[in-house]
Coordinates of C-alpha atoms and ligand atoms in Angstrom, one line a residue:
M1 CA 63.7 142.4 28.6
L2 CA 63.5 145.0 31.3
I3 CA 59.9 146.0 30.6
E4 CA 58.9 142.3 30.3
T5 CA 60.5 141.6 33.6
I6 CA 58.7 144.4 35.4
N7 CA 55.4 143.3 33.8
A8 CA 56.0 139.8 34.9
W9 CA 56.1 140.9 38.6
S10 CA 52.5 142.1 38.1
E11 CA 51.5 138.5 37.3
L12 CA 53.7 136.8 39.9
C13 CA 52.8 139.2 42.8
P14 CA 50.2 141.7 41.8
E15 CA 49.7 143.0 45.3
R16 CA 53.3 143.5 46.2
I17 CA 54.2 147.1 46.8
A18 CA 56.5 148.5 44.0
H19 CA 56.8 152.0 45.4
R20 CA 56.1 153.6 48.7
H21 CA 56.3 157.3 49.4
R22 CA 54.9 158.4 52.8
D23 CA 51.4 156.8 53.0
R24 CA 51.0 156.4 49.3
M25 CA 51.7 153.0 47.7
L26 CA 51.8 151.6 44.2
N27 CA 51.5 147.9 43.7
Y28 CA 52.9 145.9 40.7
A29 CA 49.4 145.3 39.3
Y30 CA 48.6 149.0 39.3
L31 CA 52.0 149.9 38.0
K32 CA 51.3 147.7 35.0
T33 CA 47.7 148.8 34.3
S34 CA 48.5 152.5 34.8
S35 CA 51.6 152.5 32.7
D36 CA 49.8 150.5 30.0
A37 CA 47.0 153.1 30.0
L38 CA 49.4 156.0 29.9
A39 CA 51.5 154.3 27.1
T40 CA 48.4 153.8 25.0
W41 CA 47.3 157.4 25.5
L42 CA 50.8 158.7 24.7
Y43 CA 51.1 156.6 21.6
D44 CA 47.7 157.9 20.3
Q45 CA 48.6 161.5 21.1
A46 CA 51.9 161.1 19.3
E47 CA 50.2 159.7 16.2
L48 CA 47.6 162.5 16.3
K49 CA 50.3 165.2 16.5
E50 CA 52.7 163.4 14.2
I51 CA 55.4 163.2 16.9
L52 CA 58.4 161.1 15.9
R53 CA 59.3 158.1 18.0
G54 CA 62.1 158.8 20.4
R55 CA 61.3 162.4 21.1
P56 CA 61.6 162.9 24.8
I57 CA 59.0 163.5 27.5
V58 CA 59.7 165.5 30.6
V59 CA 58.5 163.9 33.8
Y60 CA 58.3 166.7 36.4
G61 CA 57.8 166.0 40.1
H62 CA 59.6 164.7 43.2
K63 CA 58.9 161.3 44.8
E64 CA 55.3 160.8 43.9
T65 CA 54.3 157.2 43.1
E66 CA 53.0 158.4 39.7
M67 CA 56.5 159.2 38.7
L68 CA 57.2 155.5 38.2
T69 CA 54.0 155.1 36.2
C70 CA 55.1 157.9 34.0
F71 CA 58.7 156.6 33.5
I72 CA 57.4 153.1 32.5
G73 CA 54.5 154.5 30.5
C74 CA 56.8 156.7 28.4
V75 CA 59.2 153.8 27.5
K76 CA 56.3 151.5 26.8
A77 CA 55.1 154.0 24.1
G78 CA 58.6 154.4 22.6
F79 CA 59.6 157.7 24.2
P80 CA 62.6 158.3 26.5
Y81 CA 61.9 160.3 29.6
I82 CA 63.7 163.2 31.3
P83 CA 63.2 163.2 35.1
V84 CA 63.1 166.7 36.4
D85 CA 62.9 167.3 40.1
S86 CA 60.4 169.9 41.2
S87 CA 63.1 171.7 43.2
T88 CA 64.7 172.8 39.9
P89 CA 64.3 176.5 39.2
A90 CA 61.7 177.4 36.6
E91 CA 64.2 178.9 34.3
R92 CA 66.3 175.8 34.3
V93 CA 63.3 173.6 33.6
R94 CA 62.4 175.9 30.7
Q95 CA 65.9 175.5 29.4
I96 CA 65.8 171.7 29.6
I97 CA 62.4 171.6 27.9
E98 CA 63.6 173.8 25.1
A99 CA 67.1 172.2 24.6
S100 CA 65.7 168.7 24.7
G101 CA 62.9 169.3 22.2
A102 CA 60.5 167.5 24.6
W103 CA 57.0 167.3 23.2
L104 CA 55.2 166.8 26.4
V105 CA 55.5 167.5 30.2
L106 CA 53.9 165.1 32.5
T107 CA 53.6 166.7 35.9
M108 CA 52.9 165.5 39.4
Q109 CA 52.9 169.0 40.8
R110 CA 51.8 172.5 39.7
V111 CA 54.2 173.6 37.0
P112 CA 55.7 177.1 37.9
E113 CA 54.1 179.8 35.9
G114 CA 55.9 180.8 32.7
M115 CA 57.9 177.6 32.7
V116 CA 56.6 176.0 29.6
Q117 CA 56.8 177.8 26.3
A118 CA 54.1 177.7 23.7
G119 CA 53.5 174.4 22.0
I120 CA 54.4 172.1 24.9
V121 CA 51.5 170.2 26.2
V122 CA 51.4 169.8 30.0
V123 CA 49.4 166.9 31.4
D124 CA 48.7 166.7 35.1
A125 CA 49.7 163.1 35.5
V126 CA 48.1 162.7 39.0
D127 CA 44.7 163.5 37.5
A128 CA 45.5 161.6 34.4
L129 CA 46.3 158.5 36.3
A130 CA 43.2 158.7 38.5
M131 CA 42.0 155.6 36.6
N132 CA 38.8 154.0 37.8
Q133 CA 38.0 150.3 38.0
A134 CA 36.5 150.2 34.6
G135 CA 39.9 151.1 33.0
T136 CA 39.2 154.7 32.1
L137 CA 42.0 157.1 31.9
C138 CA 41.0 160.6 33.1
L139 CA 43.0 163.4 31.6
A140 CA 43.6 166.8 33.2
G141 CA 41.2 168.4 30.7
G142 CA 38.4 166.2 32.0
D143 CA 38.3 163.8 29.0
H144 CA 37.8 160.2 29.9
L145 CA 39.4 157.7 27.6
R146 CA 38.3 154.1 27.6
L147 CA 41.2 151.8 27.3
T148 CA 40.4 149.7 24.4
S149 CA 43.8 148.1 23.8
L150 CA 47.1 147.4 25.4
P151 CA 50.4 148.9 24.3
L152 CA 52.1 146.7 21.7
P153 CA 55.6 145.3 22.5
E154 CA 57.0 146.8 19.3
W155 CA 56.1 150.3 20.6
Q156 CA 58.6 149.9 23.4
V157 CA 62.0 151.6 23.5
Q158 CA 64.4 149.1 21.8
D159 CA 67.9 148.0 22.9
D160 CA 69.8 150.7 21.1
E161 CA 67.2 153.5 21.6
V162 CA 67.5 156.1 24.3
Y163 CA 65.6 155.0 27.5
Y164 CA 66.2 158.0 29.8
I165 CA 68.0 161.3 29.7
I166 CA 69.5 162.9 32.8
Y167 CA 70.6 166.6 32.8
T168 CA 73.8 167.4 34.6
S169 CA 75.7 170.6 35.3
G170 CA 77.5 171.9 32.2
S171 CA 80.7 173.9 32.3
T172 CA 79.6 176.2 29.4
G173 CA 76.7 177.5 31.5
V174 CA 73.9 175.2 30.1
P175 CA 73.1 171.8 31.6
K176 CA 73.9 168.7 29.4
G177 CA 71.4 165.9 28.7
V178 CA 73.1 162.6 29.1
Q179 CA 71.3 160.0 26.9
L180 CA 71.3 156.3 28.1
T181 CA 70.0 153.4 26.0
L182 CA 68.1 150.4 27.2
R183 CA 71.2 148.3 26.4
A184 CA 73.3 150.5 28.7
L185 CA 70.7 150.2 31.5
E186 CA 70.4 146.5 31.2
S187 CA 74.2 146.0 31.1
F188 CA 74.4 147.9 34.5
L189 CA 71.4 146.0 36.0
N190 CA 72.7 142.6 35.0
W191 CA 76.0 143.4 36.7
V192 CA 74.7 144.8 40.0
N193 CA 71.8 142.4 40.3
S194 CA 74.1 139.4 39.9
A195 CA 76.7 140.9 42.3
Y196 CA 74.3 141.9 45.1
L197 CA 71.1 140.1 44.6
P198 CA 72.0 136.7 43.0
E199 CA 69.1 134.9 44.6
E200 CA 67.3 137.5 46.7
R201 CA 64.0 138.9 45.6
N202 CA 61.5 141.2 47.3
E203 CA 64.1 143.5 48.9
V204 CA 63.2 146.9 50.2
F205 CA 65.5 149.6 48.5
L206 CA 66.1 153.0 50.0
N207 CA 65.6 155.7 47.5
Q208 CA 67.3 158.9 48.7
A209 CA 68.4 160.6 45.6
P210 CA 65.9 162.6 43.5
F211 CA 64.9 160.8 40.3
S212 CA 66.8 163.5 38.3
F213 CA 70.1 162.1 39.6
D214 CA 71.5 159.0 38.1
L215 CA 72.1 157.4 41.6
S216 CA 68.3 156.9 41.7
V217 CA 68.6 154.7 38.6
M218 CA 70.3 152.1 40.8
D219 CA 67.6 151.8 43.5
L220 CA 64.7 152.3 41.1
Y221 CA 65.6 149.7 38.5
M222 CA 67.4 147.2 40.8
S223 CA 64.1 147.2 42.7
L224 CA 61.7 147.0 39.8
S225 CA 63.7 144.4 38.0
T226 CA 63.8 142.1 41.0
G227 CA 60.2 142.6 42.3
G228 CA 61.4 144.7 45.2
T229 CA 59.8 147.7 47.0
L230 CA 61.3 151.1 46.5
W231 CA 61.0 153.2 49.7
S232 CA 61.4 156.9 48.9
V233 CA 62.3 159.5 51.4
D234 CA 61.5 163.0 50.2
K235 CA 63.3 166.3 50.7
D236 CA 61.1 167.3 53.7
E237 CA 61.8 164.1 55.5
I238 CA 65.5 164.4 54.7
S239 CA 65.6 167.8 56.3
N240 CA 63.8 166.6 59.4
P241 CA 65.9 163.9 61.2
K242 CA 63.1 162.8 63.5
E243 CA 60.8 162.2 60.6
L244 CA 63.6 160.6 58.6
F245 CA 64.5 158.1 61.3
A246 CA 60.9 157.2 61.9
S247 CA 60.6 156.5 58.1
F248 CA 63.8 154.3 58.3
A249 CA 62.3 152.3 61.2
K250 CA 59.1 151.7 59.3
S251 CA 60.8 150.9 56.0
Q252 CA 62.4 147.5 56.7
T253 CA 65.1 148.7 54.2
S254 CA 67.3 145.8 53.2
V255 CA 69.3 147.5 50.4
W256 CA 70.6 151.0 51.2
V257 CA 71.4 153.1 48.2
S258 CA 72.7 156.7 48.8
T259 CA 75.6 159.1 48.5
P260 CA 78.2 158.7 51.2
S261 CA 77.4 162.3 52.3
F262 CA 73.9 161.2 53.2
A263 CA 75.1 158.3 55.3
E264 CA 77.6 160.6 57.0
V265 CA 74.8 162.9 58.1
C266 CA 72.8 159.9 59.4
L267 CA 75.9 158.6 61.3
L268 CA 76.0 161.8 63.3
D269 CA 73.1 160.3 65.2
R270 CA 74.1 157.4 67.5
S271 CA 70.8 155.7 66.9
F272 CA 71.7 155.1 63.3
N273 CA 72.6 151.4 63.8
E274 CA 71.4 147.9 63.4
T275 CA 68.6 148.3 65.9
L276 CA 67.1 151.0 63.7
L277 CA 67.6 149.1 60.5
P278 CA 67.9 145.4 61.4
N279 CA 67.3 144.1 57.8
V280 CA 70.1 146.0 55.9
K281 CA 72.2 143.5 53.9
H282 CA 74.0 146.0 51.6
F283 CA 75.0 149.6 51.7
L284 CA 75.6 150.6 48.1
F285 CA 77.4 153.9 47.7
C286 CA 78.2 155.8 44.6
G287 CA 78.8 159.4 43.3
E288 CA 81.6 160.7 45.5
I289 CA 84.4 159.6 47.8
L290 CA 83.5 157.1 50.4
T291 CA 85.8 158.0 53.3
H292 CA 87.6 155.5 55.4
D293 CA 85.9 156.9 58.5
C294 CA 82.4 156.6 57.1
A295 CA 83.0 153.0 55.9
S296 CA 84.5 151.9 59.2
K297 CA 81.8 153.4 61.3
L298 CA 79.2 151.6 59.1
T299 CA 80.9 148.3 59.4
Q300 CA 81.0 148.7 63.2
R301 CA 77.3 149.8 63.5
F302 CA 76.0 147.3 61.0
P303 CA 78.2 144.3 61.4
R304 CA 76.0 142.0 59.4
A305 CA 75.8 144.3 56.4
S306 CA 78.2 144.7 53.5
V307 CA 79.5 148.2 52.5
E308 CA 80.1 148.6 48.8
N309 CA 82.0 151.4 47.1
L310 CA 80.8 151.9 43.5
Y311 CA 82.3 154.4 41.1
G312 CA 81.0 155.8 37.9
P313 CA 79.6 158.9 36.1
T314 CA 76.1 159.4 34.8
E315 CA 77.6 159.1 31.3
A316 CA 78.5 155.4 32.0
T317 CA 75.1 154.5 33.6
V318 CA 75.6 155.0 37.3
A319 CA 78.7 152.8 38.0
V320 CA 81.4 150.7 36.4
T321 CA 83.6 149.5 39.3
T322 CA 82.8 148.2 42.8
L323 CA 84.5 146.9 45.9
T324 CA 83.3 145.4 49.1
I325 CA 84.9 147.3 52.0
T326 CA 86.0 144.4 54.2
P327 CA 88.1 144.7 57.4
D328 CA 91.1 143.7 55.3
I329 CA 90.5 146.5 52.8
L330 CA 90.0 149.0 55.7
S331 CA 93.3 148.0 57.2
A332 CA 95.2 148.0 53.9
F333 CA 94.0 151.2 52.3
N334 CA 93.3 154.8 53.2
P335 CA 91.9 156.4 50.9
L336 CA 89.8 153.5 49.9
P337 CA 90.0 152.0 46.4
V338 CA 86.9 152.1 44.1
G339 CA 87.4 148.5 43.1
R340 CA 87.3 146.3 40.1
V341 CA 85.7 146.9 36.7
K342 CA 82.4 145.2 35.6
P343 CA 83.1 142.4 33.2
D344 CA 81.7 143.9 30.0
A345 CA 83.4 147.3 30.4
Q346 CA 87.0 148.6 30.4
V347 CA 88.6 151.3 32.4
L348 CA 91.9 152.7 31.0
I349 CA 94.3 155.2 32.5
C350 CA 95.6 157.5 29.8
D351 CA 97.8 160.6 29.4
T352 CA 95.3 163.4 28.9
D353 CA 97.3 165.5 26.5
Q354 CA 98.4 162.5 24.4
L355 CA 94.8 161.2 24.3
S356 CA 93.4 164.7 23.3
A357 CA 95.9 164.8 20.4
Q358 CA 95.0 161.3 19.2
I359 CA 91.3 162.0 19.4
A360 CA 91.7 165.3 17.5
S361 CA 93.7 163.7 14.7
G362 CA 91.3 160.8 14.4
K363 CA 88.2 163.0 14.6
G364 CA 86.9 161.0 17.5
I365 CA 87.6 157.5 16.1
L366 CA 90.9 155.9 16.9
P367 CA 92.2 153.1 14.8
H368 CA 93.4 151.2 17.9
R369 CA 93.1 151.1 21.6
P370 CA 94.5 154.3 23.2
E371 CA 97.9 154.0 24.9
E372 CA 97.6 153.3 28.6
L373 CA 99.9 154.4 31.4
S374 CA 101.6 151.7 33.4
E375 CA 100.3 150.4 36.7
G376 CA 100.7 152.9 39.5
K377 CA 100.8 156.0 37.2
V378 CA 98.1 158.6 37.6
G379 CA 96.3 159.6 34.4
E380 CA 92.8 160.4 33.0
L381 CA 90.3 157.7 33.7
I382 CA 88.5 156.5 30.5
I383 CA 85.5 154.2 30.5
A384 CA 84.5 152.1 27.6
G385 CA 81.7 149.5 27.0
P386 CA 78.0 149.0 26.4
N387 CA 77.2 151.1 29.4
V388 CA 78.6 154.3 27.9
S389 CA 76.1 157.0 26.8
V390 CA 75.4 157.7 23.2
G391 CA 76.3 161.4 23.9
Y392 CA 74.7 164.6 25.1
L393 CA 71.3 165.3 23.6
N394 CA 71.4 168.0 20.8
N395 CA 74.9 168.9 21.8
P396 CA 77.4 167.7 19.2
E397 CA 80.1 170.0 20.5
Q398 CA 80.2 168.7 24.1
T399 CA 79.6 165.2 22.8
S400 CA 82.7 165.2 20.6
K401 CA 84.8 166.6 23.5
A402 CA 83.8 163.9 25.9
F403 CA 83.1 160.8 23.8
F404 CA 85.2 158.8 21.3
S405 CA 85.6 155.2 20.1
W406 CA 88.1 152.7 18.9
Q407 CA 88.3 149.4 17.2
E408 CA 89.6 146.3 18.9
R409 CA 89.4 142.8 17.6
G410 CA 86.5 143.7 15.3
Q411 CA 84.5 145.3 18.0
T412 CA 83.8 149.0 18.4
W413 CA 84.4 150.4 21.9
K414 CA 82.4 153.5 22.8
A415 CA 84.4 155.5 25.3
Y416 CA 83.9 158.4 27.7
R417 CA 86.5 160.7 29.1
T418 CA 85.6 161.1 32.7
G419 CA 87.8 164.0 33.6
D420 CA 88.7 162.0 36.7
A421 CA 92.2 161.2 37.7
G422 CA 92.9 157.6 38.6
L423 CA 95.4 154.8 38.9
F424 CA 95.5 151.1 39.1
K425 CA 97.4 149.3 41.9
E426 CA 97.2 145.6 42.7
G427 CA 94.4 145.3 40.2
L428 CA 92.3 147.9 42.1
L429 CA 91.2 151.2 40.8
F430 CA 91.9 154.3 42.9
Y431 CA 90.1 157.6 42.3
Q432 CA 92.6 160.6 42.5
G433 CA 90.4 163.7 42.2
R434 CA 89.5 165.8 39.1
L435 CA 91.5 167.1 36.2
D436 CA 89.0 170.0 35.7
F437 CA 86.7 172.3 37.5
Q438 CA 83.9 169.8 38.2
I439 CA 83.3 169.1 41.9
K440 CA 81.0 167.2 44.2
L441 CA 79.4 169.1 47.0
H442 CA 77.3 167.1 49.4
G443 CA 76.9 164.5 46.7
Y444 CA 75.9 167.0 44.0
R445 CA 77.8 167.2 40.7
I446 CA 78.6 170.8 39.9
E447 CA 80.6 172.4 37.1
L448 CA 82.1 175.6 38.7
G449 CA 82.1 177.0 35.2
E450 CA 78.3 176.9 35.1
I451 CA 78.0 179.1 38.2
E452 CA 80.6 181.5 36.8
E453 CA 78.9 181.7 33.4
T454 CA 75.6 182.4 35.2
L455 CA 77.2 185.1 37.3
R456 CA 78.9 186.7 34.3
R457 CA 75.5 187.2 32.6
I458 CA 74.6 189.6 35.5
P459 CA 75.4 193.2 34.2
L460 CA 77.1 194.2 37.5
V461 CA 79.7 191.4 37.3
D462 CA 82.9 191.9 35.3
N463 CA 84.9 188.8 36.1
V464 CA 84.3 185.9 38.4
V465 CA 85.9 182.8 39.7
V466 CA 84.0 180.3 41.9
L467 CA 86.1 178.1 44.2
P468 CA 85.3 175.2 46.5
I469 CA 86.4 175.9 50.1
E470 CA 87.7 172.8 51.8
R471 CA 88.0 172.0 55.5
R472 CA 89.8 168.9 56.7
G473 CA 90.1 167.6 53.1
K474 CA 86.4 167.9 52.4
I475 CA 84.6 170.6 50.3
E476 CA 82.5 172.6 52.7
Y477 CA 81.0 175.4 50.6
L478 CA 81.5 177.5 47.5
Q479 CA 82.9 181.0 47.4
A480 CA 82.5 183.4 44.5
F481 CA 85.3 186.0 43.9
I482 CA 83.9 188.9 41.8
T483 CA 85.3 192.0 40.2
V484 CA 82.8 194.6 39.3
G485 CA 82.8 197.7 37.0
N486 CA 81.9 200.2 39.7
P487 CA 82.8 199.9 43.4
V488 CA 80.1 198.1 45.5
E489 CA 78.7 200.4 48.0
D490 CA 76.2 198.2 49.8
E491 CA 77.8 194.7 49.9
Y492 CA 75.0 193.1 51.9
N493 CA 72.2 194.0 49.5
T494 CA 74.4 193.4 46.4
V495 CA 75.0 189.8 47.6
L496 CA 71.2 189.4 48.3
A497 CA 70.5 190.6 44.7
L498 CA 73.1 188.3 43.2
R499 CA 71.7 185.3 45.1
E500 CA 68.2 186.1 44.0
D501 CA 69.3 186.3 40.4
L502 CA 71.2 183.0 40.6
R503 CA 68.3 181.3 42.2
K504 CA 66.3 181.9 39.0
H505 CA 68.7 179.7 37.1
L506 CA 70.5 177.4 39.4
P507 CA 69.5 174.8 42.0
E508 CA 70.0 175.8 45.6
Y509 CA 73.1 173.5 46.0
M510 CA 74.9 175.6 43.3
I511 CA 74.5 179.0 45.0
P512 CA 77.8 180.1 46.6
R513 CA 77.6 180.5 50.3
R514 CA 80.2 183.4 50.3
F515 CA 80.9 186.3 47.9
K516 CA 84.0 188.4 47.9
F517 CA 84.3 191.6 45.8
L518 CA 87.8 192.3 44.5
D519 CA 89.3 195.4 42.9
K520 CA 91.3 193.3 40.6
M521 CA 91.4 189.6 39.7
P522 CA 94.9 188.1 40.6
M523 CA 96.4 186.6 37.4
T524 CA 99.0 183.9 36.7
P525 CA 101.9 184.7 34.4
N526 CA 100.0 183.0 31.5
G527 CA 97.0 185.2 31.9
K528 CA 94.6 182.9 33.8
A529 CA 92.8 183.8 37.1
D530 CA 95.2 182.8 39.9
R531 CA 93.0 180.4 41.9
R532 CA 95.8 179.6 44.3
A533 CA 96.2 183.3 45.2
L534 CA 92.4 183.6 45.6
L535 CA 92.3 180.6 48.0
G536 CA 95.0 182.2 50.0
G537 CA 92.7 185.1 50.5
S538 CA 89.4 183.2 51.1
E539 CA 87.6 183.7 54.4
Ligands
AMP601 P1 77.6 161.7 38.6 O1 77.6 161.8 37.2 O2 76.8 162.8 39.3 O3 77.4 160.4 39.2 O4 79.1 162.1 39.0 C1 80.2 161.4 38.5 C2 81.5 161.8 39.2 O5 81.4 161.5 40.6 C3 82.7 160.9 38.8 O6 83.2 161.4 37.6 C4 83.6 161.1 40.0 O7 84.3 162.3 39.9 C5 82.6 161.1 41.2 N1 82.5 159.8 41.8 C6 81.6 158.9 41.5 N2 81.7 157.7 42.2 C7 82.8 158.0 43.0 C8 83.5 157.2 44.0 N3 83.1 156.0 44.4 N4 84.6 157.8 44.6 C9 85.0 159.0 44.3 N5 84.4 159.8 43.3 C10 83.3 159.3 42.7

């Protein structure tokens, strides 16, 4: 239904702007014709090259309007897409292409040299989509294809087929590709659209997150499915407050979607209030803790808007719980709850060790619902329902660790172990931190293990632990504690070299701000690096 719904907007309001990025705009009519053209071309190419249906396509760029055409074009031809932001280091992009088995890269920007290994076709989508009035698709190579037919409905990604794949940080040192089906996406959209936009249409959605983060799935598809306008701010605007606020003022944003961190930075400026953004109806937050302070400032500065705290991981399609942060909630709770569970999903609080044992003995399939802890007890948060991912792409080992299923009243429940700690109280879910070494820094999901593994591959490094350094209860930066084979003589230049090496593999937000060289790693009695002792010695 999703594709049909998006197509329908091109008939109902062809001129309406579907996406705006700076001065570039894409209307619903053009989104349809350009994605149809791309889908037809993709389908023909796949037939020619004997590419199997369902093999992914990488869409590489940032906030260009062509990104949307590429996403929709891919799924119209039966191929899931992998959005990769152009800020991703070349080596990581190469890793994603290789690990995913992508057969094509559609780019909006120059692909870094050496990024793509032999055999992968790169198409410059901006050129490719420079379609003229006569319905000709110009490809990067200069070929002009006349569009003779429209994509057929049966080509499209079907309910239980993978629609998109998002790569997240992986603790073993390699990013994991989370696969989400059309059914999962529709289950999420039906819920959020009926909760926040029961009648409204033609809203303007703020798009802050890059398309490679699952938060953007919320603004992108809430907007496209309801005939809205997606208003993207790019990374240069975000790093220039004057430009950013000018963009806000122009945008007429009515549905704000961002991480709480982004809103916190905006709130530092007193002019971030109703006068700047008079149309905002909803603030939709997800991805990290929404602090009491942030929520109360927003309710004061935007008294006519609702503030919503949504919770969920990429593996369960953006979010599974939500709560409107009313004055009553603000006076009753600090920290704030993350709310109530969407109707077609379940959230269970389980004992981690007991659950691990049950999953291991049942080889991932439980004969019954796992045992839950009683209300008020903290345990691992398990999410089950149609919104749960079908697993990590080409990664059975990590998939079997994180996903399992059980039978209940003749129905199979697909479940995901979040690694989050949580509890239920008065019917509300409370997030209680992590049970492992995954963290959120300024809204970015990071596995500390991935940074450690990347550092360990550098010959100089013997052993390493990376820790988040907190100030006033909030993670401020990362610090790496490193033991080396030979004493470091020139610390300054050694750190520069380590940083340079890391930058080849990791995005900027994963590079530790501080490095400390140790003679010896402090150890706990059971032989693990003593993180507590390290924190005591952090600077
Ligand atoms: P991501 O896959 O990037 O969306 O990250 C998912 C993780 O972000 C979850 O497992 C939580 O640890 C955290 N998270 C998401 N939403 C919230 C929220 N509302 N409050 C606290 N933590 C959150």
